[in-house]
Coordinates of C-alpha atoms in Angstrom, one line a residue:
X25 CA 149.2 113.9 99.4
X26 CA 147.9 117.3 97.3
X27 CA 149.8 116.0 94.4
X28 CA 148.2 112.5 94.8
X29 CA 144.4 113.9 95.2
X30 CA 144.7 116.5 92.1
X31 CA 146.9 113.4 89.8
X32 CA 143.6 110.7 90.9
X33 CA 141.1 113.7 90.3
X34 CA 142.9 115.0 86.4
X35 CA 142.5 110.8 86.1
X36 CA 139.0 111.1 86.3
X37 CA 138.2 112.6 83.2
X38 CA 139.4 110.4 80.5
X39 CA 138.6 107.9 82.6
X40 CA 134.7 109.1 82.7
X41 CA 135.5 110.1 78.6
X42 CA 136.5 106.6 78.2
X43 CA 133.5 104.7 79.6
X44 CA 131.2 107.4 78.0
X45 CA 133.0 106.5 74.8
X46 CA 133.2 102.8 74.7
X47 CA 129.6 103.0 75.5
X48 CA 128.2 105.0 73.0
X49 CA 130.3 103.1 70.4
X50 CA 128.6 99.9 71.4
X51 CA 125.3 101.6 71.3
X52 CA 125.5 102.8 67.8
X53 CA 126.4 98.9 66.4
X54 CA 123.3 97.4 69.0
X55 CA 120.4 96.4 67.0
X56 CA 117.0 98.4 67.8
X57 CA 116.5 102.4 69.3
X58 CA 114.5 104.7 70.2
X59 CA 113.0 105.3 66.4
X60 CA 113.1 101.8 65.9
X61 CA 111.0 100.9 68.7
X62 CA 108.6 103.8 68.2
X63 CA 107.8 102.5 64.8
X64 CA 107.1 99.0 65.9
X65 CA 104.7 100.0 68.1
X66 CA 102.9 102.1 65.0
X67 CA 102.9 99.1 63.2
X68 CA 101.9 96.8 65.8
X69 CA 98.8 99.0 65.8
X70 CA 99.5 100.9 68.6
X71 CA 98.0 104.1 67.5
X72 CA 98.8 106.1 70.7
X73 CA 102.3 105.4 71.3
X74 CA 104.1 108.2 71.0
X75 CA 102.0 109.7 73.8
X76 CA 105.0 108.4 76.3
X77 CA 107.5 110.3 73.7
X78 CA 108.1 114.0 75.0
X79 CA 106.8 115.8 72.6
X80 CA 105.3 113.3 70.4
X81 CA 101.0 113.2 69.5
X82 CA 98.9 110.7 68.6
X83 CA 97.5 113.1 65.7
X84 CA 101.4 112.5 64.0
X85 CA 101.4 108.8 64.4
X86 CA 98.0 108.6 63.0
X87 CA 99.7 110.3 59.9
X88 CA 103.0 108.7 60.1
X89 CA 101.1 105.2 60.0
X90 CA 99.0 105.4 57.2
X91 CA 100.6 102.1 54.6
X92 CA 101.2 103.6 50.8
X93 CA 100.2 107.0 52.2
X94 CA 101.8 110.4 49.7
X95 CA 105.4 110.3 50.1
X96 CA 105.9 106.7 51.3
X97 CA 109.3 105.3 50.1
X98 CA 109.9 101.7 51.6
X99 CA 112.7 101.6 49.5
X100 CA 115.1 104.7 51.1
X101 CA 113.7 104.0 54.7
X102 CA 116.8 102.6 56.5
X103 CA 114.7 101.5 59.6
X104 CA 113.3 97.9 59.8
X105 CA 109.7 98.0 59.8
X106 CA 109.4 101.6 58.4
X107 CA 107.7 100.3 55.2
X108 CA 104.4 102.0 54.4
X109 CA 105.2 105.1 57.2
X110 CA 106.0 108.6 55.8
X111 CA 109.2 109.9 55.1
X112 CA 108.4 113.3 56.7
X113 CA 106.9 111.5 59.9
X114 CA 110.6 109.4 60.3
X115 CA 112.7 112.5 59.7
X116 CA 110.1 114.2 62.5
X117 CA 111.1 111.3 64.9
X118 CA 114.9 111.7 64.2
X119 CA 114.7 115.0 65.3
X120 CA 112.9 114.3 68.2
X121 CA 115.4 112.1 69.6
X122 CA 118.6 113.8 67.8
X123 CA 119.4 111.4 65.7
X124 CA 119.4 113.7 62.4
X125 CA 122.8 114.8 63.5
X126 CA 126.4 112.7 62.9
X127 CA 126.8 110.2 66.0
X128 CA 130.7 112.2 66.4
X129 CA 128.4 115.4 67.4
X130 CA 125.7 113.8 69.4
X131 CA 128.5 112.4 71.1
X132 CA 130.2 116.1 71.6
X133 CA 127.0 117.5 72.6
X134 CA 126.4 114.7 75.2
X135 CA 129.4 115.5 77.2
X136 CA 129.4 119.2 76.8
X137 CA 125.7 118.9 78.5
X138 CA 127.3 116.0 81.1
X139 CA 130.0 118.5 81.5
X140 CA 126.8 120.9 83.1
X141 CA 124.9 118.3 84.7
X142 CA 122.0 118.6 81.8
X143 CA 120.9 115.1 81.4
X144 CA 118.3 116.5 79.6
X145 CA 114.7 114.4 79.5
X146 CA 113.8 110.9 79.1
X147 CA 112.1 109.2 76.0
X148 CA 109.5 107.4 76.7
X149 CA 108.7 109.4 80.5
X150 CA 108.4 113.3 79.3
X151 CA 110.4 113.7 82.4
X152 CA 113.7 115.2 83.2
X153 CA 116.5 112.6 83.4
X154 CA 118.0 113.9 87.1
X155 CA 114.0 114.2 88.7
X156 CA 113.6 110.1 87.7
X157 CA 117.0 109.1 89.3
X158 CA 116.1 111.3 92.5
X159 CA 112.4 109.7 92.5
X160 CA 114.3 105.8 92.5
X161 CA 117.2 107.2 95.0
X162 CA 115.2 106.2 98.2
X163 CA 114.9 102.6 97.4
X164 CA 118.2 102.3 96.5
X165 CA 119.7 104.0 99.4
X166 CA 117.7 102.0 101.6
X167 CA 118.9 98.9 100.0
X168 CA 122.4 100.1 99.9
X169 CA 122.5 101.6 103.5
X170 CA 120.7 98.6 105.5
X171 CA 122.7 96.1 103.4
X172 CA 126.2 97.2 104.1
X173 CA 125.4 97.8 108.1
X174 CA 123.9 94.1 108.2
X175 CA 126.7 93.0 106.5
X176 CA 129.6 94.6 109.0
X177 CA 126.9 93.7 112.1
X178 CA 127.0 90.0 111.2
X179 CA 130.6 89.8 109.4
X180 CA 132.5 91.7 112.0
X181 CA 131.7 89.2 115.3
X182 CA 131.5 86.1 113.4
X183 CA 135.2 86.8 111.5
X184 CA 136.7 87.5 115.1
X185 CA 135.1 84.5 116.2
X186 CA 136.7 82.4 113.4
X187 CA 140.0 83.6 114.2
X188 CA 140.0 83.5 117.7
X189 CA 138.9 79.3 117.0
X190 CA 141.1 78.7 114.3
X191 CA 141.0 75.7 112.8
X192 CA 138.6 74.3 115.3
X193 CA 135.0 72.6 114.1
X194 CA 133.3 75.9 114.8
X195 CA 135.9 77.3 112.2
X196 CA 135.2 74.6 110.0
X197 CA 131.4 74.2 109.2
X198 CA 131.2 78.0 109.5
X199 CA 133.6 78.2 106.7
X200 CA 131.3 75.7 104.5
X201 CA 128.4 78.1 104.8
X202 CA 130.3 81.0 103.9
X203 CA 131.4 79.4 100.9
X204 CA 127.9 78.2 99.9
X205 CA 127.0 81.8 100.7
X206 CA 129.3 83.2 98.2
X207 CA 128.7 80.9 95.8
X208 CA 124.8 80.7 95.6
X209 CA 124.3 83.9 93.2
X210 CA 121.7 86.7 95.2
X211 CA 119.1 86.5 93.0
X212 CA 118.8 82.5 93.2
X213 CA 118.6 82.9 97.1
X214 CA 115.9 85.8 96.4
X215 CA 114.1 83.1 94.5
X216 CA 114.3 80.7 97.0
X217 CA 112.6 82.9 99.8
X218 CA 110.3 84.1 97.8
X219 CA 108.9 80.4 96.9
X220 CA 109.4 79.7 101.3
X221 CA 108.2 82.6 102.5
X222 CA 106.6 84.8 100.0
X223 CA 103.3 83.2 99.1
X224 CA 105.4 81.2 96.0
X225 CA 104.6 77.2 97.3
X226 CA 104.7 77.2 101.2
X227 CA 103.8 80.4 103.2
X228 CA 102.9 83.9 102.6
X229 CA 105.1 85.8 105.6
X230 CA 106.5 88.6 103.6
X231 CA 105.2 90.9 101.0
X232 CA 106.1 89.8 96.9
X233 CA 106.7 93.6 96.1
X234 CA 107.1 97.1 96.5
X235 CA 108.7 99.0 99.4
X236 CA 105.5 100.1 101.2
X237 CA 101.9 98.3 101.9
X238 CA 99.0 100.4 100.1
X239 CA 98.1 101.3 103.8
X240 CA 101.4 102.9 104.6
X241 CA 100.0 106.5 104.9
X242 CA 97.3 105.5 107.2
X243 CA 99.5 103.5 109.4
X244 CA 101.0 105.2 113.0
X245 CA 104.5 105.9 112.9
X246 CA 105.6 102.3 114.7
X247 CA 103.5 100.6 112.5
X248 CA 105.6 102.7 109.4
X249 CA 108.8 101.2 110.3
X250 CA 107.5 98.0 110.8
X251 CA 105.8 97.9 107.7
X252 CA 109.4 99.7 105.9
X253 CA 111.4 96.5 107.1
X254 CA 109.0 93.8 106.8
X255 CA 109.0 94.7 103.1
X256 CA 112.9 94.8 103.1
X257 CA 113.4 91.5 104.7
X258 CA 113.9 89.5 102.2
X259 CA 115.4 91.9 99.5
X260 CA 118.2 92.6 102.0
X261 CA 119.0 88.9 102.7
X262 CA 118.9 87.9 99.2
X263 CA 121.6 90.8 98.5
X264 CA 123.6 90.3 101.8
X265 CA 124.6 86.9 101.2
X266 CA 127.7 87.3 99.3
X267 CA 129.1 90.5 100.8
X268 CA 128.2 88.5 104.1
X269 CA 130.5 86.0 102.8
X270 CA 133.5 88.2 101.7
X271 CA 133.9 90.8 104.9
X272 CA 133.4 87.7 107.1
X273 CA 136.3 86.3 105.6
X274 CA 138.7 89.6 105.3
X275 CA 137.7 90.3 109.0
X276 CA 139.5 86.9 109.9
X277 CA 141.9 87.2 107.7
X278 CA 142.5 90.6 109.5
X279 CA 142.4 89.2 113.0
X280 CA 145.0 86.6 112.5
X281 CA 147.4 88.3 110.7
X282 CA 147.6 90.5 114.0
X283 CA 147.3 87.6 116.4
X284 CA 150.4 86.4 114.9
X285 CA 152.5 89.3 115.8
X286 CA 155.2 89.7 118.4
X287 CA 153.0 92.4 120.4
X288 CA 150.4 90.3 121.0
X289 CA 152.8 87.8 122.1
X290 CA 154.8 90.3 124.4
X291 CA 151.1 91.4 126.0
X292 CA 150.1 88.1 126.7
X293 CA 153.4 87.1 128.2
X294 CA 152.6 90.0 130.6
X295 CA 149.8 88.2 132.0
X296 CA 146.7 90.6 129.6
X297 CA 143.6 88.9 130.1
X298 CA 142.1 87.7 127.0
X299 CA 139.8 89.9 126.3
X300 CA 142.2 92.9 127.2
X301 CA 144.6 91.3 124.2
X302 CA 141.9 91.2 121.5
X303 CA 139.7 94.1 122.1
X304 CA 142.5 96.5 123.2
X305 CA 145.5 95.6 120.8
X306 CA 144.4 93.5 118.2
X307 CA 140.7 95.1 117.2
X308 CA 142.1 98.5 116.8
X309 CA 144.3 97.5 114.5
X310 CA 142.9 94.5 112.3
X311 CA 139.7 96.7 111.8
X312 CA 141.6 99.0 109.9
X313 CA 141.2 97.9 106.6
X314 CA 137.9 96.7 107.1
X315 CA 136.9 100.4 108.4
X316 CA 138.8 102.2 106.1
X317 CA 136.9 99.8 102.8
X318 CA 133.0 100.6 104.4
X319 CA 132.9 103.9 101.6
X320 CA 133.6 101.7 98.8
X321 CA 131.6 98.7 100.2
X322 CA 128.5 101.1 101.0
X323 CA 129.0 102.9 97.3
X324 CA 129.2 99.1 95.6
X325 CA 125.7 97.9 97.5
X326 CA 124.4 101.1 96.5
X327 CA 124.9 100.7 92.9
X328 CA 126.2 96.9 91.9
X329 CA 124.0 94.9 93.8
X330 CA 120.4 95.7 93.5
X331 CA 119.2 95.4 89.9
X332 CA 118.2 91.3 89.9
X333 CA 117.2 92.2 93.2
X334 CA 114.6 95.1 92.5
X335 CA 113.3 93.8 89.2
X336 CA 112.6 90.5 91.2
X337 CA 110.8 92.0 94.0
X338 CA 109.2 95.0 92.0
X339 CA 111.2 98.0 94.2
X340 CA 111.3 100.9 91.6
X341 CA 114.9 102.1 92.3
X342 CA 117.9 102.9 90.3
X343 CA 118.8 99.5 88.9
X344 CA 115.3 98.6 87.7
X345 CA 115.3 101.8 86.4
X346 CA 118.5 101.3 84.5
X347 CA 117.5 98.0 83.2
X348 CA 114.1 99.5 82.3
X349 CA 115.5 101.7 80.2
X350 CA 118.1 99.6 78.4
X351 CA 115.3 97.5 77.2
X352 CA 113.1 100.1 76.1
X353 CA 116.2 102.0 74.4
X354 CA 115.7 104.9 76.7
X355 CA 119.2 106.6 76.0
X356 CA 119.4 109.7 78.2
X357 CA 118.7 107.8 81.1
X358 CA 121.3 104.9 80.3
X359 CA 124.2 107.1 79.5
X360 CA 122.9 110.0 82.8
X361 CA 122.9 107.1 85.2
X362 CA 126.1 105.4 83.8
X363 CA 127.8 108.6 83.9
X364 CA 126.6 109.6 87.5
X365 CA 127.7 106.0 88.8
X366 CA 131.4 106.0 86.8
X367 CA 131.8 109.8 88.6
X368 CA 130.4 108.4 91.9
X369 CA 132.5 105.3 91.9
X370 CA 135.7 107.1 91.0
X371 CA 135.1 109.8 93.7
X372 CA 134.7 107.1 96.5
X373 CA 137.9 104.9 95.0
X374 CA 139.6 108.1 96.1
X375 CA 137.8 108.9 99.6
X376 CA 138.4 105.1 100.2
X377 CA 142.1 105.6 99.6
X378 CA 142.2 108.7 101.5
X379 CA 140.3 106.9 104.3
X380 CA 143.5 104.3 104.5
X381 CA 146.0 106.9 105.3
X382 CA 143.6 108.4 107.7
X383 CA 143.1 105.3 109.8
X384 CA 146.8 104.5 109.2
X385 CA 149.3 107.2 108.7
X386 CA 152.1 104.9 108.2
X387 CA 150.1 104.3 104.2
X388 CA 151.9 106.7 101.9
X389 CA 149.7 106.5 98.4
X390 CA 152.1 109.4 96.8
X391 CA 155.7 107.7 98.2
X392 CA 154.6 104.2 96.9
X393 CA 153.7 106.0 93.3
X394 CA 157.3 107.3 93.1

């Protein structure tokens, strides 16, 4: 098992160099950055924006934006919309965001600081890269965290259930919601509430946005938690549905693959109640795989499931902020949080596997290699 854990772990780094890579290739072809979008909003007349730019001043954009000022040279400019701004002032904004050196060593340099955990600072923020993705982690572990233990406390009973009534009509129009449940995409459903229940066309239950009333500091403690859920409500049922759907169905799955075997025959031939059969036999065992998959489920509900869901119901966590700052070009935060997600989600592929041959010794991950 050693040998298995340090081969998955020395797989880990190209594997992280690759994603990184492929990335930052596709980056470098994408229309649009970070100069780009600082100079259309010069142009656009937007005198103060490099006041969100670490580092930048609205005395230098005031400069930069003068049309047919000294040194002007439309012609060299290889930015769109750079007519009319002064040379000096562009090569001032490449160096500011670092891109006055070759894209081979911004690329080195990226991963030597990765390497170090230096994300360095955003953009547009004048904030460090790792204090924004701690400031989002509490919405998105609370999504994550309450979404995966829904998830098991619904899927769990109602996939014994099916199994135990195979076939009958219970089975059957519990099936056809399921499927409906995995088909209807999370952020159509989340649309749906919020038109029902969410002030959109019918009533006004549940709040549109954010994580917290305005009030929350003032409220007691009771009136905290009742306030923390009540805002989560409908966020977690829109992104429940289709994990719902998919453990309900590998819990049955589960279940009657072991109800089928000669043990359980043998025990009930011995006169086992019921109950005694399923619960003392047949639930250890099924539950297995569905235990030994609740790291890897938890990590994909973390990080997978939430951006449609938090840009639609305004919660500030990591996948608004991601998508945030892919549409304003913001580049240390989009390769810091891809990074930290391809290292997370590698690390728990392996703690998932690991959790297999802990719940069932008789899984060999190393034997099966060779």
């Amino acid at each position: 098992m050693a040998t298995y854990i340090l081969r998955r772990v020395l797989l880990m780094v190209p594997t992280i160099l690759g994603i990184l890579l492929v990335s930052f290739v596709v980056i470098q072809f994408a229309p649009g950055g970070p100069v780009e979008r600082v100079i259309a909003q010069l142009m656009g007349d937007d005198v103060n924006a490099l006041s969100r730019v670490s580092g930048g001043g609205s005395e230098v954009a005031r400069q930069g934006v003068q049309p047919g000022g000294a040194g002007a040279d439309p012609v060299s400019s290889k930015y769109r919309g750079a007519q009319g701004l002064d040379p000096k002032f562009i090569k001032e904004l490449e160096v500011q965001f670092g891109f006055d050196k070759p894209a081979h060593e911004r690329f080195l340099l990226m991963i030597w600081n990765f390497i170090r955990f230096d994300f360095g600072k955003s953009y547009f923020r004048d904030t460090k890269v790792i204090d924004l993705v701690i400031e989002k982690l509490p919405v998105s572990i609370s999504l994550g965290l309450w979404m995966t233990l829904l998830t098991y406390l619904i899927s769990i009973p109602l996939g014994i259930r099916k199994a135990v009534m195979d076939g009958s009509r219970f089975d059957t129009w519990t099936s056809a919601v399921i499927i409906v449940g995995y088909a209807v995409p999370g952020f159509l459903f989340a649309i749906l509430l919020i038109v029902l229940f969410a002030g959109g066309s019918f009533f006004s239950i549940f709040p549109l946005r954010g994580l917290t009333s305005d009030n929350f500091a003032m409220l007691p403690w009771y009136g905290k938690v009742i306030d923390y859920f009540w805002h989560l409500t409908l966020p977690l049922i829109s992104m429940a549905l289709g994990a719902f759907a998919t453990m309900t169905v590998l819990t049955k799955n589960s279940f009657l693959d072991e109800i089928r075997k000669q043990y359980v025959v043998t025990a009930r031939m011995k006169g086992l109640p019921e109950s005694r059969v399923l619960y003392g036999h047949v639930f250890r065992n099924a539950m297995l795989i569905v235990i030994a998959g609740f790291p890897g489920a938890f990590i994909g509900a973390f990080f997978s499931g939430a951006l449609l869901i938090e840009t639609i119901f305004s919660l500030d966590g990591l996948g608004l902020l991601g998508f945030e700052s892919i549409i304003n070009r913001d580049y240390p935060v989009v390769f810091a949080t891809l990074y930290i997600f391809s290292l997370v989600g590698l690390i728990v592929g392996l703690i998932s596997d690991l959790t297999y041959t802990w719940v069932d010794p008789r899984i060999d991950f190393e034997t099966r290699e060779t």
